[in-house]
DNA sequence: TCTATTTTTGACCACTTGGTTAAATCATTT
DNA sequence: AAATGATTTAACCAAGTGGTCAAAAATAGA
């Protein structure tokens, strides 16, 4: 019960995170994770029983990094426009700090969709309420009459896509210069918000 | 030189397409592809020398399914607003017909970014012209003053994301009902266009 | 210090992987 | 029908793969 125990476990998790996110579940090798952590391969199985268990630990950690922020905003009592602004700015900020997680989560969830059901059992049940609030704004003539789900999905798309497609976009539009692209992503915090606002709010005459 | 030759080759490509798109490069097994094609595993290596070569054939085919449409539109002499509409409707249509290709291409390109440089050598050099045209519309006061790249990337995001994140969106917003989601995607052909138009065009008083 | 427990390791295993090969089958030409 | 060349196969292989295990090393308790 020394603190090397926790130390090794954290070392493994850290290494596993890096390799899994880089190579995916199928592409990652236990030996590579062990090397990255600077320990013996058998130790991986001592702390986490199998590759699958280790992967699940990493995946869950990554997934949950984003969920609380979404829930907090969906549950809050703010007016819609403020929720929208907060959501976009927070969400993009988290992604700038964890740029490889969105693609990782998206791919692994596509590869193994039944996992999603498990993950969502305890979360995001508040979504309907949020969609209702949006529908109310439409009924009040504040927002243009569009399917609220289209608006919701458009917002997600505009936030997430630049991270999921980063290698392509960075190459095609930014001469593969990471710094320029980072600045571009930073700008999107306000750019995306303005874009959506212009798209859905009805201009007062 | 009988026509079984082409027949077997097509059979293999068809099977490889299915398995690779389903499982990715790392997850796919040569044996599984052979079984799917109903032939011996050694025959895969007879027609395509290695797993990597076979994968490249499948990937290139998938990638090129979308590129010509983009180029055609970018190169055309149409006014911007018409280009935009055509692009969105065509692009979403192709994706509805090939719904699993976007995620496949995106993931494999993220996993192996250096491949992108090779692929783009002969393509999409017209992008700057298009961005210039967009900038002109801004200068003429037709479009709001926003970074043209933001507009371009927003358009791509709105088109592509619903296919890349299909399993999640379909589950969270549509009770995992594929038919409903297909109808939703169909609606997006006009919905996305209207969304972008409202977002960027300046209303005439 | 001696003992008991936990942590770490090297060697090992059964199994799967992509890939090869020599022989068999099939089709074509003579 | 015989020879030739292209196609297909079963059997095989070396190199990994995730995973195990007994023993060593480190640690904690007495």
CSV table of C-alpha atoms (C1' of nucleotides) in Angstrom, one decimal:
chain,number,residue,atom,x,y,z
A,1,UNK,CA,0.0,0.0,0.0
A,2,UNK,CA,2.7,2.5,-0.9
A,3,UNK,CA,2.0,5.4,-3.2
A,4,UNK,CA,4.0,3.8,-6.0
A,5,UNK,CA,0.9,1.8,-6.5
A,6,UNK,CA,-1.2,4.7,-7.5
A,7,UNK,CA,1.8,6.1,-9.2
A,8,UNK,CA,2.1,3.1,-11.5
A,9,UNK,CA,-1.6,3.0,-12.2
A,10,UNK,CA,-1.6,6.6,-13.2
A,11,UNK,CA,1.5,6.0,-15.3
A,12,UNK,CA,-0.3,3.2,-17.1
A,13,UNK,CA,-3.5,5.2,-17.6
A,14,UNK,CA,-1.5,8.1,-19.0
A,15,UNK,CA,0.4,5.9,-21.4
A,16,UNK,CA,-2.8,4.1,-22.4
A,17,UNK,CA,-4.5,7.4,-23.0
A,18,UNK,CA,-1.8,8.5,-25.4
A,19,UNK,CA,-1.6,5.3,-27.4
A,20,UNK,CA,-5.3,4.5,-27.5
A,21,UNK,CA,-6.1,8.0,-28.7
A,22,UNK,CA,-3.3,7.9,-31.2
A,23,UNK,CA,-3.9,4.4,-32.6
A,24,UNK,CA,-7.4,3.5,-31.6
A,25,UNK,CA,-8.5,0.3,-29.8
A,26,UNK,CA,-7.5,-2.1,-32.6
A,27,UNK,CA,-4.3,-0.3,-33.6
A,28,UNK,CA,-2.9,0.0,-30.1
A,29,UNK,CA,-0.5,-2.7,-28.7
A,30,UNK,CA,-0.2,-3.6,-25.1
A,31,UNK,CA,3.6,-3.8,-25.4
A,32,UNK,CA,3.6,-0.2,-26.8
A,33,UNK,CA,1.6,1.0,-23.9
A,34,UNK,CA,3.9,-0.7,-21.5
A,35,UNK,CA,7.0,0.8,-23.2
A,36,UNK,CA,5.4,4.2,-23.1
A,37,UNK,CA,4.7,3.8,-19.4
A,38,UNK,CA,8.3,2.5,-18.9
A,39,UNK,CA,7.1,-0.7,-17.2
A,40,UNK,CA,6.7,-4.4,-17.8
A,41,UNK,CA,3.8,-5.6,-20.0
A,42,UNK,CA,2.6,-8.0,-17.3
A,43,UNK,CA,2.0,-5.1,-15.0
A,44,UNK,CA,-0.7,-3.8,-17.3
A,45,UNK,CA,-2.6,-7.0,-16.6
A,46,UNK,CA,-1.9,-6.7,-12.9
A,47,UNK,CA,-3.7,-3.4,-12.6
A,48,UNK,CA,-6.2,-3.7,-15.4
A,49,UNK,CA,-7.2,-7.3,-16.2
A,50,UNK,CA,-7.3,-7.1,-20.0
A,51,UNK,CA,-6.8,-4.8,-22.9
A,52,UNK,CA,-10.6,-4.3,-23.1
A,53,UNK,CA,-10.8,-3.2,-19.5
A,54,UNK,CA,-7.9,-0.8,-19.9
A,55,UNK,CA,-9.5,0.6,-23.0
A,56,UNK,CA,-12.8,1.1,-21.3
A,57,UNK,CA,-11.1,3.0,-18.4
A,58,UNK,CA,-9.5,5.3,-20.9
A,59,UNK,CA,-12.6,5.7,-23.0
A,60,UNK,CA,-14.9,6.5,-20.1
A,61,UNK,CA,-12.5,9.1,-18.8
A,62,UNK,CA,-12.4,10.8,-22.2
A,63,UNK,CA,-16.1,10.6,-22.7
A,64,UNK,CA,-16.9,12.1,-19.3
A,65,UNK,CA,-14.7,15.0,-19.9
A,66,UNK,CA,-17.3,16.6,-22.1
A,67,UNK,CA,-20.6,15.3,-20.7
A,68,UNK,CA,-20.7,17.3,-17.4
A,69,UNK,CA,-20.4,20.6,-19.3
A,70,UNK,CA,-23.3,19.8,-21.6
A,71,UNK,CA,-25.5,18.7,-18.7
A,72,UNK,CA,-24.8,21.7,-16.6
A,73,UNK,CA,-25.8,24.0,-19.4
A,74,UNK,CA,-28.9,22.0,-20.4
A,75,UNK,CA,-30.1,21.9,-16.9
A,76,UNK,CA,-29.5,25.6,-16.1
A,77,UNK,CA,-32.3,28.1,-16.0
A,78,UNK,CA,-30.7,30.6,-18.3
A,79,UNK,CA,-32.6,32.1,-21.3
A,80,UNK,CA,-31.9,30.2,-24.6
A,81,UNK,CA,-29.5,32.7,-26.2
A,82,UNK,CA,-27.3,32.8,-23.2
A,83,UNK,CA,-27.2,29.0,-22.9
A,84,UNK,CA,-26.2,28.9,-26.6
A,85,UNK,CA,-23.4,31.3,-26.1
A,86,UNK,CA,-22.1,29.6,-23.0
A,87,UNK,CA,-22.4,26.2,-24.6
A,88,UNK,CA,-20.4,27.1,-27.7
A,89,UNK,CA,-17.6,28.9,-25.9
A,90,UNK,CA,-17.2,26.3,-23.1
A,91,UNK,CA,-17.4,23.4,-25.5
A,92,UNK,CA,-14.8,24.7,-27.9
A,93,UNK,CA,-12.6,25.7,-25.0
A,94,UNK,CA,-12.6,22.1,-23.7
A,95,UNK,CA,-11.8,20.8,-27.1
A,96,UNK,CA,-8.9,23.2,-27.6
A,97,UNK,CA,-7.5,21.7,-24.4
A,98,UNK,CA,-8.2,18.1,-25.5
A,99,UNK,CA,-8.1,18.3,-29.3
A,100,UNK,CA,-7.8,14.5,-30.0
A,101,UNK,CA,-10.6,13.3,-27.8
A,102,UNK,CA,-13.5,14.1,-30.1
A,103,UNK,CA,-12.2,12.1,-33.0
A,104,UNK,CA,-11.3,9.3,-30.6
A,105,UNK,CA,-14.7,9.1,-28.9
A,106,UNK,CA,-16.6,9.5,-32.2
A,107,UNK,CA,-14.7,6.7,-33.9
A,108,UNK,CA,-14.9,4.2,-31.1
A,109,UNK,CA,-18.5,4.9,-30.6
A,110,UNK,CA,-19.2,4.3,-34.2
A,111,UNK,CA,-17.2,1.1,-34.0
A,112,UNK,CA,-19.1,-0.1,-31.0
A,113,UNK,CA,-22.5,1.7,-30.9
A,114,UNK,CA,-24.1,-0.5,-28.3
A,115,UNK,CA,-21.6,1.0,-25.8
A,116,UNK,CA,-23.5,4.3,-26.2
A,117,UNK,CA,-26.7,2.9,-24.7
A,118,UNK,CA,-24.8,2.0,-21.5
A,119,UNK,CA,-23.1,5.4,-21.3
A,120,UNK,CA,-26.3,7.4,-21.8
A,121,UNK,CA,-28.4,5.6,-19.2
A,122,UNK,CA,-27.5,8.1,-16.5
A,123,UNK,CA,-27.1,11.2,-18.7
A,124,UNK,CA,-28.6,13.6,-21.2
A,125,UNK,CA,-32.2,12.8,-20.2
A,126,UNK,CA,-32.7,16.6,-20.0
A,127,UNK,CA,-32.4,16.9,-23.8
A,128,UNK,CA,-36.1,17.0,-24.4
A,129,UNK,CA,-36.6,19.9,-22.0
A,130,UNK,CA,-34.0,21.8,-23.9
A,131,UNK,CA,-35.6,21.1,-27.2
A,132,UNK,CA,-38.9,22.3,-25.7
A,133,UNK,CA,-37.4,25.5,-24.6
A,134,UNK,CA,-36.1,26.1,-28.1
A,135,UNK,CA,-39.6,25.3,-29.5
A,136,UNK,CA,-41.0,27.9,-27.2
A,137,UNK,CA,-38.7,30.6,-28.5
A,138,UNK,CA,-39.9,29.7,-32.0
A,139,UNK,CA,-43.5,29.9,-31.0
A,140,UNK,CA,-42.8,33.4,-29.5
A,141,UNK,CA,-41.4,34.6,-32.8
A,142,UNK,CA,-37.9,35.0,-31.4
A,143,UNK,CA,-36.4,32.3,-33.5
A,144,UNK,CA,-37.1,31.3,-37.1
A,145,UNK,CA,-39.4,28.3,-37.5
A,146,UNK,CA,-36.9,25.5,-37.9
A,147,UNK,CA,-36.9,21.9,-36.5
A,148,UNK,CA,-35.2,22.4,-33.1
A,149,UNK,CA,-33.2,19.3,-33.7
A,150,UNK,CA,-31.6,20.8,-36.8
A,151,UNK,CA,-30.5,23.8,-34.8
A,152,UNK,CA,-29.1,21.6,-32.0
A,153,UNK,CA,-27.2,19.3,-34.4
A,154,UNK,CA,-26.0,22.3,-36.4
A,155,UNK,CA,-24.5,23.8,-33.2
A,156,UNK,CA,-22.8,20.5,-32.4
A,157,UNK,CA,-21.5,20.1,-35.9
A,158,UNK,CA,-20.0,23.6,-36.0
A,159,UNK,CA,-18.3,23.0,-32.6
A,160,UNK,CA,-17.0,19.5,-33.1
A,161,UNK,CA,-16.2,19.1,-36.8
A,162,UNK,CA,-13.1,21.3,-36.9
A,163,UNK,CA,-11.5,19.0,-34.3
A,164,UNK,CA,-12.6,15.8,-35.9
A,165,UNK,CA,-11.4,16.8,-39.3
A,166,UNK,CA,-8.4,18.7,-38.1
A,167,UNK,CA,-5.7,17.0,-40.2
A,168,UNK,CA,-7.6,17.6,-43.4
A,169,UNK,CA,-8.7,21.1,-42.7
A,170,UNK,CA,-5.3,22.2,-41.4
A,171,UNK,CA,-3.7,20.9,-44.5
A,172,UNK,CA,-6.1,22.1,-47.1
A,173,UNK,CA,-6.9,25.6,-45.7
A,174,UNK,CA,-3.9,26.4,-43.5
A,175,UNK,CA,-0.9,25.0,-45.2
A,176,UNK,CA,-0.6,22.5,-42.4
A,177,UNK,CA,0.5,25.2,-39.9
A,178,UNK,CA,-0.7,24.2,-36.5
A,179,UNK,CA,-0.3,27.6,-34.9
A,180,UNK,CA,-2.4,29.3,-37.5
A,181,UNK,CA,-5.1,26.7,-37.1
A,182,UNK,CA,-5.0,27.1,-33.3
A,183,UNK,CA,-5.7,30.8,-33.7
A,184,UNK,CA,-8.5,30.0,-36.1
A,185,UNK,CA,-10.1,27.6,-33.6
A,186,UNK,CA,-9.8,30.3,-30.9
A,187,UNK,CA,-11.7,32.7,-33.2
A,188,UNK,CA,-14.4,30.2,-33.6
A,189,UNK,CA,-15.6,30.7,-30.1
A,190,UNK,CA,-17.2,34.0,-31.2
A,191,UNK,CA,-17.4,33.2,-34.9
A,192,UNK,CA,-19.6,30.2,-34.5
A,193,UNK,CA,-21.9,31.9,-32.0
A,194,UNK,CA,-22.4,34.9,-34.3
A,195,UNK,CA,-23.0,32.5,-37.2
A,196,UNK,CA,-25.7,30.6,-35.4
A,197,UNK,CA,-27.3,33.7,-34.0
A,198,UNK,CA,-27.5,35.3,-37.5
A,199,UNK,CA,-28.9,32.0,-38.8
A,200,UNK,CA,-31.8,31.5,-36.4
A,201,UNK,CA,-32.8,34.7,-34.7
A,202,UNK,CA,-35.4,36.9,-36.3
A,203,UNK,CA,-34.2,40.5,-36.8
A,204,UNK,CA,-36.3,43.1,-35.0
A,205,UNK,CA,-37.4,45.8,-37.5
B,1,UNK,CA,-7.9,-14.0,-69.6
B,2,UNK,CA,-11.5,-15.1,-68.9
B,3,UNK,CA,-14.0,-12.8,-67.3
B,4,UNK,CA,-13.8,-14.6,-64.1
B,5,UNK,CA,-10.6,-12.7,-63.5
B,6,UNK,CA,-12.4,-9.4,-63.4
B,7,UNK,CA,-15.2,-11.1,-61.6
B,8,UNK,CA,-13.0,-12.3,-58.7
B,9,UNK,CA,-11.2,-9.0,-58.5
B,10,UNK,CA,-14.5,-7.2,-58.2
B,11,UNK,CA,-15.7,-9.7,-55.7
B,12,UNK,CA,-12.7,-9.0,-53.5
B,13,UNK,CA,-12.9,-5.3,-53.8
B,14,UNK,CA,-16.6,-5.4,-52.9
B,15,UNK,CA,-15.9,-7.5,-49.8
B,16,UNK,CA,-12.9,-5.5,-48.8
B,17,UNK,CA,-14.9,-2.3,-49.1
B,18,UNK,CA,-17.5,-3.7,-46.7
B,19,UNK,CA,-15.1,-5.0,-44.1
B,20,UNK,CA,-12.6,-2.1,-44.2
B,21,UNK,CA,-15.4,0.5,-43.9
B,22,UNK,CA,-17.0,-1.5,-41.1
B,23,UNK,CA,-13.8,-2.3,-39.1
B,24,UNK,CA,-11.2,0.1,-40.3
B,25,UNK,CA,-7.7,-0.8,-41.6
B,26,UNK,CA,-6.5,-2.2,-38.2
B,27,UNK,CA,-9.6,-4.0,-37.3
B,28,UNK,CA,-10.1,-5.7,-40.6
B,29,UNK,CA,-8.8,-9.3,-41.1
B,30,UNK,CA,-7.7,-10.6,-44.5
B,31,UNK,CA,-9.5,-13.9,-43.6
B,32,UNK,CA,-12.7,-12.1,-43.0
B,33,UNK,CA,-12.5,-10.3,-46.3
B,34,UNK,CA,-11.8,-13.7,-48.1
B,35,UNK,CA,-14.8,-15.3,-46.4
B,36,UNK,CA,-17.0,-12.3,-47.3
B,37,UNK,CA,-15.9,-12.7,-50.9
B,38,UNK,CA,-16.3,-16.5,-50.7
B,39,UNK,CA,-12.8,-17.2,-51.9
B,40,UNK,CA,-9.5,-18.4,-50.6
B,41,UNK,CA,-7.3,-16.0,-48.6
B,42,UNK,CA,-4.3,-16.6,-50.8
B,43,UNK,CA,-6.3,-15.2,-53.7
B,44,UNK,CA,-6.4,-11.8,-52.0
B,45,UNK,CA,-2.6,-11.7,-52.3
B,46,UNK,CA,-2.7,-12.9,-55.8
B,47,UNK,CA,-4.8,-9.9,-57.0
B,48,UNK,CA,-3.6,-7.3,-54.5
B,49,UNK,CA,-0.1,-7.9,-53.2
B,50,UNK,CA,-0.7,-7.0,-49.5
B,51,UNK,CA,-3.3,-5.9,-47.1
B,52,UNK,CA,-1.9,-2.4,-47.4
B,53,UNK,CA,-2.3,-2.4,-51.2
B,54,UNK,CA,-5.8,-3.7,-50.9
B,55,UNK,CA,-6.7,-1.1,-48.4
B,56,UNK,CA,-5.3,1.7,-50.5
B,57,UNK,CA,-7.4,0.6,-53.5
B,58,UNK,CA,-10.5,0.7,-51.3
B,59,UNK,CA,-9.6,3.9,-49.7
B,60,UNK,CA,-8.8,5.7,-52.9
B,61,UNK,CA,-12.1,4.6,-54.5
B,62,UNK,CA,-14.0,5.9,-51.4
B,63,UNK,CA,-12.1,9.2,-51.3
B,64,UNK,CA,-12.5,9.9,-55.0
B,65,UNK,CA,-16.3,9.4,-54.8
B,66,UNK,CA,-16.6,12.9,-53.3
B,67,UNK,CA,-13.7,14.8,-54.8
B,68,UNK,CA,-15.0,15.2,-58.4
B,69,UNK,CA,-18.2,16.8,-57.2
B,70,UNK,CA,-16.4,19.4,-55.1
B,71,UNK,CA,-14.0,20.2,-57.9
B,72,UNK,CA,-16.7,20.6,-60.5
B,73,UNK,CA,-18.5,23.1,-58.3
B,74,UNK,CA,-15.5,25.0,-57.3
B,75,UNK,CA,-14.4,25.3,-60.9
B,76,UNK,CA,-17.7,26.3,-62.3
B,77,UNK,CA,-18.5,29.9,-63.3
B,78,UNK,CA,-21.7,30.2,-61.3
B,79,UNK,CA,-22.4,33.0,-58.9
B,80,UNK,CA,-21.6,32.2,-55.3
B,81,UNK,CA,-25.0,31.6,-53.9
B,82,UNK,CA,-25.8,29.1,-56.6
B,83,UNK,CA,-22.5,27.3,-56.1
B,84,UNK,CA,-23.4,27.1,-52.4
B,85,UNK,CA,-26.8,25.6,-53.0
B,86,UNK,CA,-25.6,23.1,-55.5
B,87,UNK,CA,-22.7,22.1,-53.3
B,88,UNK,CA,-24.8,21.4,-50.3
B,89,UNK,CA,-27.5,19.5,-52.1
B,90,UNK,CA,-25.1,17.4,-54.2
B,91,UNK,CA,-22.8,16.7,-51.3
B,92,UNK,CA,-25.5,15.6,-48.9
B,93,UNK,CA,-27.1,13.5,-51.7
B,94,UNK,CA,-23.9,11.6,-52.3
B,95,UNK,CA,-23.5,11.0,-48.6
B,96,UNK,CA,-27.0,9.7,-48.2
B,97,UNK,CA,-26.1,7.1,-50.9
B,98,UNK,CA,-22.7,6.3,-49.2
B,99,UNK,CA,-23.4,7.1,-45.6
B,100,UNK,CA,-20.4,5.2,-44.1
B,101,UNK,CA,-17.7,6.6,-46.3
B,102,UNK,CA,-17.3,10.0,-44.6
B,103,UNK,CA,-16.4,8.5,-41.2
B,104,UNK,CA,-14.2,5.9,-42.8
B,105,UNK,CA,-12.2,8.5,-44.8
B,106,UNK,CA,-12.0,10.9,-41.9
B,107,UNK,CA,-10.7,8.3,-39.5
B,108,UNK,CA,-8.1,6.8,-41.8
B,109,UNK,CA,-6.9,10.2,-42.9
B,110,UNK,CA,-6.5,11.2,-39.2
B,111,UNK,CA,-4.6,7.9,-38.5
B,112,UNK,CA,-2.3,8.5,-41.5
B,113,UNK,CA,-2.2,12.2,-42.3
B,114,UNK,CA,0.8,11.9,-44.7
B,115,UNK,CA,-1.4,10.1,-47.1
B,116,UNK,CA,-3.4,13.3,-47.5
B,117,UNK,CA,-0.5,15.1,-49.1
B,118,UNK,CA,-0.3,12.4,-51.8
B,119,UNK,CA,-4.0,12.5,-52.5
B,120,UNK,CA,-4.2,16.3,-52.8
B,121,UNK,CA,-1.3,16.7,-55.2
B,122,UNK,CA,-3.6,16.6,-58.2
B,123,UNK,CA,-6.7,18.1,-56.7
B,124,UNK,CA,-8.4,21.0,-55.0
B,125,UNK,CA,-5.8,23.6,-56.1
B,126,UNK,CA,-8.8,25.7,-57.1
B,127,UNK,CA,-9.7,26.3,-53.5
B,128,UNK,CA,-8.0,29.7,-53.3
B,129,UNK,CA,-10.0,31.0,-56.3
B,130,UNK,CA,-13.2,30.0,-54.5
B,131,UNK,CA,-12.2,31.8,-51.3
B,132,UNK,CA,-11.4,34.8,-53.4
B,133,UNK,CA,-14.8,34.8,-55.0
B,134,UNK,CA,-16.3,34.6,-51.5
B,135,UNK,CA,-14.1,37.6,-50.4
B,136,UNK,CA,-15.4,39.6,-53.4
B,137,UNK,CA,-19.0,39.0,-52.3
B,138,UNK,CA,-18.0,40.3,-48.9
B,139,UNK,CA,-16.4,43.4,-50.4
B,140,UNK,CA,-19.5,44.0,-52.5
B,141,UNK,CA,-21.6,44.0,-49.3
B,142,UNK,CA,-23.6,41.0,-50.3
B,143,UNK,CA,-22.2,38.8,-47.5
B,144,UNK,CA,-21.4,39.7,-44.0
B,145,UNK,CA,-17.7,40.4,-43.3
B,146,UNK,CA,-16.5,37.0,-41.9
B,147,UNK,CA,-13.4,35.0,-42.6
B,148,UNK,CA,-14.2,33.1,-45.8
B,149,UNK,CA,-12.5,30.0,-44.4
B,150,UNK,CA,-15.0,30.0,-41.5
B,151,UNK,CA,-17.8,30.0,-43.9
B,152,UNK,CA,-16.3,27.3,-46.0
B,153,UNK,CA,-15.5,25.1,-43.0
B,154,UNK,CA,-19.0,25.7,-41.5
B,155,UNK,CA,-20.6,24.5,-44.7
B,156,UNK,CA,-18.5,21.4,-44.7
B,157,UNK,CA,-19.2,20.8,-41.0
B,158,UNK,CA,-23.0,21.1,-41.5
B,159,UNK,CA,-22.9,18.7,-44.4
B,160,UNK,CA,-20.5,16.1,-43.1
B,161,UNK,CA,-21.0,15.9,-39.4
B,162,UNK,CA,-24.5,14.3,-39.3
B,163,UNK,CA,-22.9,11.3,-41.2
B,164,UNK,CA,-19.8,11.1,-39.1
B,165,UNK,CA,-21.7,11.2,-35.9
B,166,UNK,CA,-24.6,9.2,-37.1
B,167,UNK,CA,-24.8,6.5,-34.4
B,168,UNK,CA,-24.7,9.1,-31.6
B,169,UNK,CA,-27.1,11.5,-33.1
B,170,UNK,CA,-29.5,8.8,-34.2
B,171,UNK,CA,-29.6,7.4,-30.7
B,172,UNK,CA,-29.8,10.7,-28.7
B,173,UNK,CA,-32.2,12.6,-30.9
B,174,UNK,CA,-34.1,10.0,-32.8
B,175,UNK,CA,-34.6,7.0,-30.5
B,176,UNK,CA,-32.2,5.1,-32.7
B,177,UNK,CA,-34.8,4.9,-35.5
B,178,UNK,CA,-32.9,4.8,-38.9
B,179,UNK,CA,-35.9,5.7,-41.0
B,180,UNK,CA,-36.7,8.8,-39.1
B,181,UNK,CA,-33.0,9.8,-39.3
B,182,UNK,CA,-32.9,9.2,-43.0
B,183,UNK,CA,-35.9,11.6,-43.4
B,184,UNK,CA,-34.1,14.1,-41.3
B,185,UNK,CA,-31.0,13.9,-43.4
B,186,UNK,CA,-33.2,14.4,-46.6
B,187,UNK,CA,-34.6,17.6,-45.0
B,188,UNK,CA,-31.1,18.9,-44.4
B,189,UNK,CA,-30.5,19.4,-48.1
B,190,UNK,CA,-32.7,22.5,-47.9
B,191,UNK,CA,-32.4,23.1,-44.2
B,192,UNK,CA,-28.6,23.5,-44.2
B,193,UNK,CA,-28.8,25.8,-47.2
B,194,UNK,CA,-31.3,28.1,-45.6
B,195,UNK,CA,-29.3,28.0,-42.4
B,196,UNK,CA,-26.1,29.2,-44.1
B,197,UNK,CA,-27.9,31.7,-46.3
B,198,UNK,CA,-29.5,33.3,-43.2
B,199,UNK,CA,-26.2,33.3,-41.4
B,200,UNK,CA,-24.1,35.0,-44.0
B,201,UNK,CA,-26.2,37.1,-46.4
B,202,UNK,CA,-27.0,40.6,-45.6
B,203,UNK,CA,-30.7,41.3,-45.7
B,204,UNK,CA,-31.7,44.0,-48.2
B,205,UNK,CA,-33.9,46.7,-46.6
C,1,DT,C1',15.8,-8.3,11.8
C,2,DC,C1',12.6,-11.6,10.1
C,3,DT,C1',8.2,-12.3,8.0
C,4,DA,C1',4.3,-11.5,5.1
C,5,DT,C1',2.3,-9.0,1.6
C,6,DT,C1',2.3,-6.3,-2.4
C,7,DT,C1',4.5,-4.9,-6.7
C,8,DT,C1',7.4,-5.9,-10.7
C,9,DT,C1',9.6,-8.7,-13.8
C,10,DG,C1',11.4,-12.2,-17.5
C,11,DA,C1',10.2,-16.1,-19.6
C,12,DC,C1',6.7,-18.4,-21.6
C,13,DC,C1',2.2,-20.0,-24.1
C,14,DA,C1',-1.7,-20.6,-27.1
C,15,DC,C1',-3.5,-18.4,-30.8
C,16,DT,C1',-4.0,-15.2,-34.5
C,17,DT,C1',-1.9,-12.4,-37.9
C,18,DG,C1',-0.4,-11.3,-42.9
C,19,DG,C1',1.9,-13.6,-46.1
C,20,DT,C1',4.1,-17.7,-49.0
C,21,DT,C1',4.4,-21.8,-51.8
C,22,DA,C1',3.8,-25.8,-54.4
C,23,DA,C1',0.5,-28.2,-56.3
C,24,DA,C1',-4.1,-28.6,-58.3
C,25,DT,C1',-7.8,-26.9,-61.3
C,26,DC,C1',-9.5,-24.4,-65.1
C,27,DA,C1',-9.4,-22.2,-69.7
C,28,DT,C1',-7.3,-21.4,-74.2
C,29,DT,C1',-4.7,-22.5,-78.0
C,30,DT,C1',-2.6,-25.7,-81.0
D,1,DA,C1',-5.9,-34.4,-76.7
D,2,DA,C1',-1.9,-32.2,-75.3
D,3,DA,C1',0.5,-28.3,-74.0
D,4,DT,C1',0.5,-23.8,-72.1
D,5,DG,C1',-0.6,-20.3,-69.1
D,6,DA,C1',-3.8,-18.2,-65.9
D,7,DT,C1',-6.5,-19.0,-61.6
D,8,DT,C1',-7.5,-21.1,-57.2
D,9,DT,C1',-6.6,-23.8,-53.4
D,10,DA,C1',-4.8,-26.3,-48.9
D,11,DA,C1',-1.1,-26.4,-46.1
D,12,DC,C1',2.2,-24.0,-44.1
D,13,DC,C1',5.3,-20.3,-41.8
D,14,DA,C1',7.5,-16.6,-39.1
D,15,DA,C1',6.3,-12.8,-36.5
D,16,DG,C1',3.5,-11.0,-33.6
D,17,DT,C1',-0.8,-10.9,-30.4
D,18,DG,C1',-3.0,-10.7,-25.6
D,19,DG,C1',-2.4,-13.0,-21.6
D,20,DT,C1',-0.3,-16.1,-17.7
D,21,DC,C1',2.8,-17.5,-14.0
D,22,DA,C1',6.3,-18.4,-10.9
D,23,DA,C1',9.9,-16.2,-9.1
D,24,DA,C1',12.3,-11.9,-7.8
D,25,DA,C1',12.3,-7.4,-5.7
D,26,DA,C1',10.5,-4.0,-3.0
D,27,DT,C1',7.7,-2.6,1.0
D,28,DA,C1',5.4,-2.8,5.4
D,29,DG,C1',4.5,-4.9,9.9
D,30,DA,C1',6.1,-7.4,14.0
